[in-house]
Amino acid sequence: MLIDTYGRQATDLRVSLTDRCNLRCTYCMPEEGLQWLGKSDLLSDDEIVRLIDVAVTSLGIEEVRFTGGEPLLRPGLVGIVERVAALEPRPQMSLTTNGIGLKRTAAALKAAGLDRVNVSLDTLRREVFTTLTRRDRHQDVLEGMQAAREAGLTPVKVNSVLMPGLNDDEAPDLLAWAIEHDYELRFIEQMPLDAQHGWKREGMITSGDILTSLRTRFTLTDEGSEERGSAPAERWIVDGGPHRVGVIASVTRPFCTACDRTRLTADGQIRTCLFAREETDLRTALRSDAGDEEIARIWRQAMWGKKAGAGLDDPTFVQPDRPMSAIGG
């Protein structure tokens, strides 16, 4: 098992498959100038599957989430999913994507064994989407989400970040749209993971702001902590149900005490927290012919050193050196 000194057990593995992305979202990446990982630095398909195998069979991992960058840019993605689906015990598998490539891949991913998808979409307005992502691909995302739903990659969860002066007025419209299309909407507070280190706590749209906006049109009933478990999103029942909306308050109400995650970067580093500044190298052990037991030992040791919290409420907090595109969402 992967246990830390605070008694938390990691059962959820986030696997970044690439640092590359076909969008340039303002809260994640600069428009240009990022230095991408070299091919030799990236884990191979075989290495990724082997590490997931160790995690599932030796370390108690029950859920695997494929992330990026944009994981649909990984050429071997469908094969990786198929091989992980064949593991015993079989983990639950999901994928976080910007949705651009889903129209052509959703059916193949479902056939390979993927269970569901999370799609990032911050706005219903094409012009705002282009401003936020620096790419005119709004329609591609909408069509990709529809393809995912039709393929059975459900529930399709939609992740939205609200930015001051751009889409901060869209919360009620996004929820109405999600209900109409049977998507599960989750708002995420903007986090300090942008490559240009431009994040500022002052002026960010908080969970409180989001809920106030939603309540101008909907009646929200707190689902309660028992239903939430270790999930990052606090959820509210909308207008008596059955639809729900979630808010991930990573900054204003962090959920570190219930965290059950461990993260593998695209270049084979273990991160015990999205906001960590330290990493533990598994790639070198892999390529030095270390056995599965040794890899599991290194992973356990890394998890044992996990900190109590992300430290976002500490005035001396220093943002991680690597942007979210490099470490997975």
CSV table of C-alpha atoms in Angstrom, one decimal:
chain,number,residue,atom,x,y,z
A,1,MET,CA,0.0,0.0,0.0
A,2,LEU,CA,0.9,3.6,-0.4
A,3,ILE,CA,0.6,5.2,3.0
A,4,ASP,CA,1.9,8.5,4.4
A,5,THR,CA,2.8,9.5,7.9
A,6,TYR,CA,-0.7,11.1,8.3
A,7,GLY,CA,-2.5,7.8,7.7
A,8,ARG,CA,-3.7,8.7,4.2
A,9,GLN,CA,-3.7,5.9,1.7
A,10,ALA,CA,-3.3,6.6,-2.0
A,11,THR,CA,-5.6,4.5,-4.2
A,12,ASP,CA,-5.9,7.0,-7.1
A,13,LEU,CA,-3.1,7.3,-9.6
A,14,ARG,CA,-2.9,10.2,-12.1
A,15,VAL,CA,-0.7,9.4,-15.1
A,16,SER,CA,0.6,12.2,-17.3
A,17,LEU,CA,1.1,10.8,-20.8
A,18,THR,CA,2.7,13.9,-22.4
A,19,ASP,CA,3.5,17.5,-21.6
A,20,ARG,CA,2.3,18.7,-24.9
A,21,CYS,CA,-1.1,20.3,-25.6
A,22,ASN,CA,-2.9,21.7,-28.6
A,23,LEU,CA,-4.4,24.5,-26.7
A,24,ARG,CA,-2.6,27.4,-24.8
A,25,CYS,CA,-5.0,28.1,-22.0
A,26,THR,CA,-4.0,31.4,-20.2
A,27,TYR,CA,-4.2,29.9,-16.7
A,28,CYS,CA,-1.9,27.0,-17.7
A,29,MET,CA,0.6,27.8,-20.4
A,30,PRO,CA,2.2,30.8,-22.1
A,31,GLU,CA,1.3,31.4,-25.8
A,32,GLU,CA,4.8,30.2,-26.8
A,33,GLY,CA,8.3,29.5,-25.5
A,34,LEU,CA,7.7,26.4,-23.4
A,35,GLN,CA,10.5,23.8,-23.6
A,36,TRP,CA,9.0,20.4,-24.3
A,37,LEU,CA,10.4,17.2,-23.0
A,38,GLY,CA,12.5,15.2,-25.4
A,39,LYS,CA,11.4,11.9,-26.7
A,40,SER,CA,14.0,10.0,-24.7
A,41,ASP,CA,12.9,11.7,-21.5
A,42,LEU,CA,9.3,10.5,-21.9
A,43,LEU,CA,8.3,7.1,-20.6
A,44,SER,CA,7.6,4.6,-23.3
A,45,ASP,CA,4.3,2.8,-23.5
A,46,ASP,CA,5.8,-0.3,-22.0
A,47,GLU,CA,7.3,1.7,-19.1
A,48,ILE,CA,4.0,3.4,-18.4
A,49,VAL,CA,2.1,0.0,-18.4
A,50,ARG,CA,4.7,-1.6,-16.2
A,51,LEU,CA,4.5,1.2,-13.6
A,52,ILE,CA,0.8,1.1,-13.5
A,53,ASP,CA,1.0,-2.7,-13.1
A,54,VAL,CA,3.3,-2.3,-10.1
A,55,ALA,CA,0.9,0.3,-8.7
A,56,VAL,CA,-2.2,-1.8,-9.1
A,57,THR,CA,-0.8,-5.2,-8.1
A,58,SER,CA,1.6,-4.2,-5.4
A,59,LEU,CA,0.6,-0.8,-4.1
A,60,GLY,CA,-3.2,-0.9,-3.8
A,61,ILE,CA,-4.1,1.5,-6.6
A,62,GLU,CA,-7.7,1.1,-7.6
A,63,GLU,CA,-8.3,4.1,-10.0
A,64,VAL,CA,-6.1,5.3,-12.9
A,65,ARG,CA,-6.7,8.7,-14.5
A,66,PHE,CA,-4.8,9.5,-17.7
A,67,THR,CA,-3.8,13.2,-18.1
A,68,GLY,CA,-1.4,15.4,-19.9
A,69,GLY,CA,-0.8,18.0,-21.3
A,70,GLU,CA,-3.4,16.6,-23.6
A,71,PRO,CA,-3.4,12.8,-23.4
A,72,LEU,CA,-5.2,12.3,-26.7
A,73,LEU,CA,-1.9,13.5,-28.3
A,74,ARG,CA,-0.2,10.3,-27.1
A,75,PRO,CA,0.0,8.0,-30.2
A,76,GLY,CA,-0.2,4.8,-28.1
A,77,LEU,CA,-3.1,5.9,-25.9
A,78,VAL,CA,-5.6,3.3,-27.0
A,79,GLY,CA,-3.1,0.5,-26.6
A,80,ILE,CA,-2.1,1.6,-23.1
A,81,VAL,CA,-5.7,1.7,-22.1
A,82,GLU,CA,-6.3,-1.8,-23.5
A,83,ARG,CA,-3.3,-3.2,-21.7
A,84,VAL,CA,-4.2,-1.6,-18.3
A,85,ALA,CA,-7.8,-2.9,-18.7
A,86,ALA,CA,-6.3,-6.4,-18.8
A,87,LEU,CA,-4.6,-6.1,-15.4
A,88,GLU,CA,-5.7,-8.1,-12.4
A,89,PRO,CA,-7.3,-6.5,-10.5
A,90,ARG,CA,-8.6,-4.2,-13.2
A,91,PRO,CA,-8.5,-0.6,-12.1
A,92,GLN,CA,-11.2,1.9,-12.9
A,93,MET,CA,-9.9,4.1,-15.8
A,94,SER,CA,-10.8,7.7,-16.8
A,95,LEU,CA,-9.2,10.4,-18.9
A,96,THR,CA,-8.9,14.2,-18.5
A,97,THR,CA,-8.9,15.9,-21.9
A,98,ASN,CA,-9.6,19.2,-23.6
A,99,GLY,CA,-12.0,17.2,-25.9
A,100,ILE,CA,-10.6,18.3,-29.2
A,101,GLY,CA,-9.7,14.7,-30.3
A,102,LEU,CA,-12.6,12.9,-28.7
A,103,LYS,CA,-14.8,12.8,-31.8
A,104,ARG,CA,-12.4,10.5,-33.6
A,105,THR,CA,-11.2,8.5,-30.5
A,106,ALA,CA,-14.1,8.1,-28.1
A,107,ALA,CA,-15.4,4.8,-29.6
A,108,ALA,CA,-12.0,3.2,-29.7
A,109,LEU,CA,-11.2,4.3,-26.1
A,110,LYS,CA,-14.5,2.8,-24.9
A,111,ALA,CA,-13.8,-0.5,-26.8
A,112,ALA,CA,-10.3,-0.6,-25.2
A,113,GLY,CA,-11.7,-0.4,-21.7
A,114,LEU,CA,-11.8,3.3,-20.7
A,115,ASP,CA,-14.7,3.9,-18.3
A,116,ARG,CA,-15.3,7.7,-18.6
A,117,VAL,CA,-13.9,11.1,-19.4
A,118,ASN,CA,-13.5,14.6,-17.9
A,119,VAL,CA,-13.5,17.4,-20.4
A,120,SER,CA,-12.3,20.9,-19.8
A,121,LEU,CA,-14.7,23.6,-21.1
A,122,ASP,CA,-14.7,27.0,-19.5
A,123,THR,CA,-17.2,28.9,-21.7
A,124,LEU,CA,-20.2,28.5,-24.0
A,125,ARG,CA,-19.1,31.5,-26.1
A,126,ARG,CA,-16.8,30.8,-29.0
A,127,GLU,CA,-15.1,34.1,-28.8
A,128,VAL,CA,-14.3,33.8,-25.1
A,129,PHE,CA,-13.0,30.2,-25.7
A,130,THR,CA,-10.6,31.6,-28.3
A,131,THR,CA,-9.4,34.3,-25.9
A,132,LEU,CA,-8.9,31.8,-23.1
A,133,THR,CA,-7.3,29.0,-25.1
A,134,ARG,CA,-5.7,31.1,-27.9
A,135,ARG,CA,-7.2,28.6,-30.3
A,136,ASP,CA,-10.5,28.6,-32.3
A,137,ARG,CA,-11.5,25.0,-31.4
A,138,HIS,CA,-14.8,25.5,-29.5
A,139,GLN,CA,-17.0,23.4,-31.8
A,140,ASP,CA,-14.5,20.6,-31.8
A,141,VAL,CA,-14.8,20.3,-28.0
A,142,LEU,CA,-18.6,20.3,-28.1
A,143,GLU,CA,-18.6,17.6,-30.8
A,144,GLY,CA,-16.0,15.6,-28.8
A,145,MET,CA,-18.1,15.7,-25.7
A,146,GLN,CA,-21.2,14.5,-27.6
A,147,ALA,CA,-19.1,11.6,-29.1
A,148,ALA,CA,-18.0,10.6,-25.6
A,149,ARG,CA,-21.5,10.5,-24.3
A,150,GLU,CA,-22.7,8.5,-27.3
A,151,ALA,CA,-19.8,6.0,-26.9
A,152,GLY,CA,-20.8,5.4,-23.3
A,153,LEU,CA,-17.9,7.2,-21.6
A,154,THR,CA,-20.2,8.3,-18.9
A,155,PRO,CA,-20.8,10.2,-16.8
A,156,VAL,CA,-19.1,12.9,-18.9
A,157,LYS,CA,-17.8,15.4,-16.4
A,158,VAL,CA,-17.1,18.9,-17.5
A,159,ASN,CA,-14.4,20.9,-15.7
A,160,SER,CA,-14.7,24.7,-15.8
A,161,VAL,CA,-12.5,27.5,-14.5
A,162,LEU,CA,-13.9,31.0,-14.2
A,163,MET,CA,-11.7,33.9,-14.9
A,164,PRO,CA,-12.3,37.6,-13.9
A,165,GLY,CA,-13.6,39.7,-16.8
A,166,LEU,CA,-13.8,36.8,-19.2
A,167,ASN,CA,-16.3,34.2,-18.2
A,168,ASP,CA,-17.1,34.9,-14.6
A,169,ASP,CA,-20.7,35.6,-15.5
A,170,GLU,CA,-21.3,32.2,-17.1
A,171,ALA,CA,-21.8,29.9,-14.2
A,172,PRO,CA,-25.6,29.7,-14.4
A,173,ASP,CA,-25.6,29.3,-18.2
A,174,LEU,CA,-22.9,26.5,-18.0
A,175,LEU,CA,-25.0,24.6,-15.4
A,176,ALA,CA,-28.2,25.0,-17.4
A,177,TRP,CA,-26.4,23.7,-20.5
A,178,ALA,CA,-24.8,20.8,-18.6
A,179,ILE,CA,-28.2,19.7,-17.3
A,180,GLU,CA,-29.7,19.9,-20.8
A,181,HIS,CA,-27.0,17.7,-22.2
A,182,ASP,CA,-26.8,15.3,-19.2
A,183,TYR,CA,-23.2,16.3,-18.3
A,184,GLU,CA,-21.9,16.6,-14.8
A,185,LEU,CA,-20.5,20.1,-14.3
A,186,ARG,CA,-17.7,20.9,-11.9
A,187,PHE,CA,-16.2,24.3,-11.3
A,188,ILE,CA,-12.5,24.5,-10.3
A,189,GLU,CA,-10.9,27.4,-8.6
A,190,GLN,CA,-8.0,28.8,-10.6
A,191,MET,CA,-4.8,27.3,-9.1
A,192,PRO,CA,-1.2,28.6,-9.0
A,193,LEU,CA,0.1,26.2,-11.8
A,194,ASP,CA,0.5,28.6,-14.7
A,195,ALA,CA,3.9,28.4,-16.5
A,196,GLN,CA,4.3,32.2,-16.5
A,197,HIS,CA,3.6,32.4,-12.7
A,198,GLY,CA,1.0,35.1,-13.2
A,199,TRP,CA,-1.5,33.7,-10.7
A,200,LYS,CA,-2.7,36.0,-8.0
A,201,ARG,CA,-5.0,35.1,-5.1
A,202,GLU,CA,-6.5,38.5,-5.1
A,203,GLY,CA,-9.3,38.8,-7.6
A,204,MET,CA,-9.7,35.0,-8.3
A,205,ILE,CA,-13.2,33.7,-8.6
A,206,THR,CA,-13.7,31.7,-5.4
A,207,SER,CA,-16.1,28.8,-4.7
A,208,GLY,CA,-18.2,31.3,-2.7
A,209,ASP,CA,-18.5,33.5,-5.7
A,210,ILE,CA,-19.5,30.6,-7.9
A,211,LEU,CA,-22.2,29.4,-5.5
A,212,THR,CA,-23.6,32.9,-5.2
A,213,SER,CA,-23.9,33.2,-8.9
A,214,LEU,CA,-25.5,29.7,-9.3
A,215,ARG,CA,-28.1,30.5,-6.7
A,216,THR,CA,-29.4,33.4,-8.7
A,217,ARG,CA,-31.1,30.8,-10.9
A,218,PHE,CA,-31.0,27.4,-9.1
A,219,THR,CA,-31.8,26.0,-5.7
A,220,LEU,CA,-28.7,24.1,-4.4
A,221,THR,CA,-28.8,21.5,-1.6
A,222,ASP,CA,-25.5,20.4,-0.1
A,223,GLU,CA,-25.0,16.7,-0.8
A,224,GLY,CA,-23.0,16.2,2.4
A,225,SER,CA,-19.6,15.0,3.3
A,226,GLU,CA,-20.6,11.3,3.6
A,227,GLU,CA,-21.4,11.3,-0.1
A,228,ARG,CA,-18.3,13.2,-1.0
A,229,GLY,CA,-15.8,10.8,0.6
A,230,SER,CA,-12.3,11.6,-0.7
A,231,ALA,CA,-13.5,13.2,-3.9
A,232,PRO,CA,-12.1,16.7,-4.5
A,233,ALA,CA,-15.5,18.2,-5.5
A,234,GLU,CA,-18.1,19.4,-3.0
A,235,ARG,CA,-21.4,18.6,-4.7
A,236,TRP,CA,-24.8,20.2,-4.6
A,237,ILE,CA,-28.1,18.8,-5.7
A,238,VAL,CA,-29.7,21.1,-8.2
A,239,ASP,CA,-33.4,22.0,-7.9
A,240,GLY,CA,-34.1,18.9,-5.9
A,241,GLY,CA,-32.3,16.5,-8.3
A,242,PRO,CA,-31.4,14.3,-10.0
A,243,HIS,CA,-28.7,16.7,-11.4
A,244,ARG,CA,-25.7,17.8,-9.3
A,245,VAL,CA,-23.0,20.4,-9.6
A,246,GLY,CA,-19.6,20.3,-8.0
A,247,VAL,CA,-17.1,22.9,-6.9
A,248,ILE,CA,-13.4,22.0,-6.4
A,249,ALA,CA,-12.2,24.7,-4.0
A,250,SER,CA,-8.5,23.8,-4.1
A,251,VAL,CA,-7.4,27.2,-2.9
A,252,THR,CA,-10.1,28.4,-0.4
A,253,ARG,CA,-11.2,25.1,1.0
A,254,PRO,CA,-8.4,22.6,0.3
A,255,PHE,CA,-9.1,18.9,0.8
A,256,CYS,CA,-5.6,17.7,1.7
A,257,THR,CA,-6.7,15.7,4.8
A,258,ALA,CA,-8.7,13.3,2.6
A,259,CYS,CA,-6.3,13.2,-0.4
A,260,ASP,CA,-5.9,9.7,-1.9
A,261,ARG,CA,-3.8,10.5,-4.9
A,262,THR,CA,-0.3,9.8,-6.2
A,263,ARG,CA,1.0,11.2,-9.5
A,264,LEU,CA,3.3,10.0,-12.2
A,265,THR,CA,4.7,12.6,-14.6
A,266,ALA,CA,5.3,12.0,-18.3
A,267,ASP,CA,9.0,11.7,-17.7
A,268,GLY,CA,8.7,9.2,-14.9
A,269,GLN,CA,8.7,11.2,-11.7
A,270,ILE,CA,6.5,10.6,-8.7
A,271,ARG,CA,4.8,13.6,-7.2
A,272,THR,CA,2.9,13.2,-4.0
A,273,CYS,CA,1.0,16.5,-4.5
A,274,LEU,CA,0.0,18.6,-7.5
A,275,PHE,CA,1.7,21.6,-5.7
A,276,ALA,CA,4.8,19.7,-4.6
A,277,ARG,CA,8.2,21.1,-5.4
A,278,GLU,CA,9.9,17.7,-4.9
A,279,GLU,CA,9.8,14.7,-7.1
A,280,THR,CA,11.0,11.1,-6.8
A,281,ASP,CA,12.7,9.5,-9.9
A,282,LEU,CA,11.3,6.2,-11.1
A,283,ARG,CA,12.5,6.4,-14.7
A,284,THR,CA,16.2,5.9,-13.7
A,285,ALA,CA,15.2,2.8,-11.7
A,286,LEU,CA,13.2,1.4,-14.6
A,287,ARG,CA,16.0,1.9,-17.1
A,288,SER,CA,18.6,0.4,-14.7
A,289,ASP,CA,16.7,-2.9,-14.7
A,290,ALA,CA,15.3,-2.5,-11.2
A,291,GLY,CA,12.8,-5.2,-10.2
A,292,ASP,CA,9.2,-4.5,-9.4
A,293,GLU,CA,9.8,-4.9,-5.7
A,294,GLU,CA,12.5,-2.2,-5.8
A,295,ILE,CA,10.3,0.2,-7.8
A,296,ALA,CA,7.5,-0.4,-5.3
A,297,ARG,CA,9.9,0.3,-2.4
A,298,ILE,CA,10.9,3.7,-4.0
A,299,TRP,CA,7.3,4.6,-4.5
A,300,ARG,CA,6.3,3.7,-0.9
A,301,GLN,CA,9.2,5.8,0.4
A,302,ALA,CA,8.1,8.8,-1.7
A,303,MET,CA,4.6,8.5,-0.4
A,304,TRP,CA,5.8,8.2,3.2
A,305,GLY,CA,7.3,11.7,2.9
A,306,LYS,CA,4.1,13.3,1.7
A,307,LYS,CA,3.4,16.7,3.4
A,308,ALA,CA,0.2,17.4,5.4
A,309,GLY,CA,-1.1,19.9,2.9
A,310,ALA,CA,-0.3,21.9,-0.2
A,311,GLY,CA,0.4,25.0,1.8
A,312,LEU,CA,-1.6,27.4,-0.3
A,313,ASP,CA,-2.7,29.3,2.8
A,314,ASP,CA,0.9,29.9,3.8
A,315,PRO,CA,2.0,33.5,2.8
A,316,THR,CA,5.4,32.0,1.9
A,317,PHE,CA,3.9,29.5,-0.6
A,318,VAL,CA,6.1,29.2,-3.7
A,319,GLN,CA,4.6,27.9,-6.9
A,320,PRO,CA,5.9,24.7,-8.4
A,321,ASP,CA,8.6,25.1,-11.0
A,322,ARG,CA,6.8,22.9,-13.5
A,323,PRO,CA,3.4,24.1,-15.0
A,324,MET,CA,0.3,21.9,-14.9
A,325,SER,CA,0.9,20.8,-18.5
A,326,ALA,CA,4.0,19.0,-17.4
A,327,ILE,CA,2.7,17.3,-14.2
A,328,GLY,CA,-0.9,16.4,-15.0
A,329,GLY,CA,-4.1,17.8,-13.7
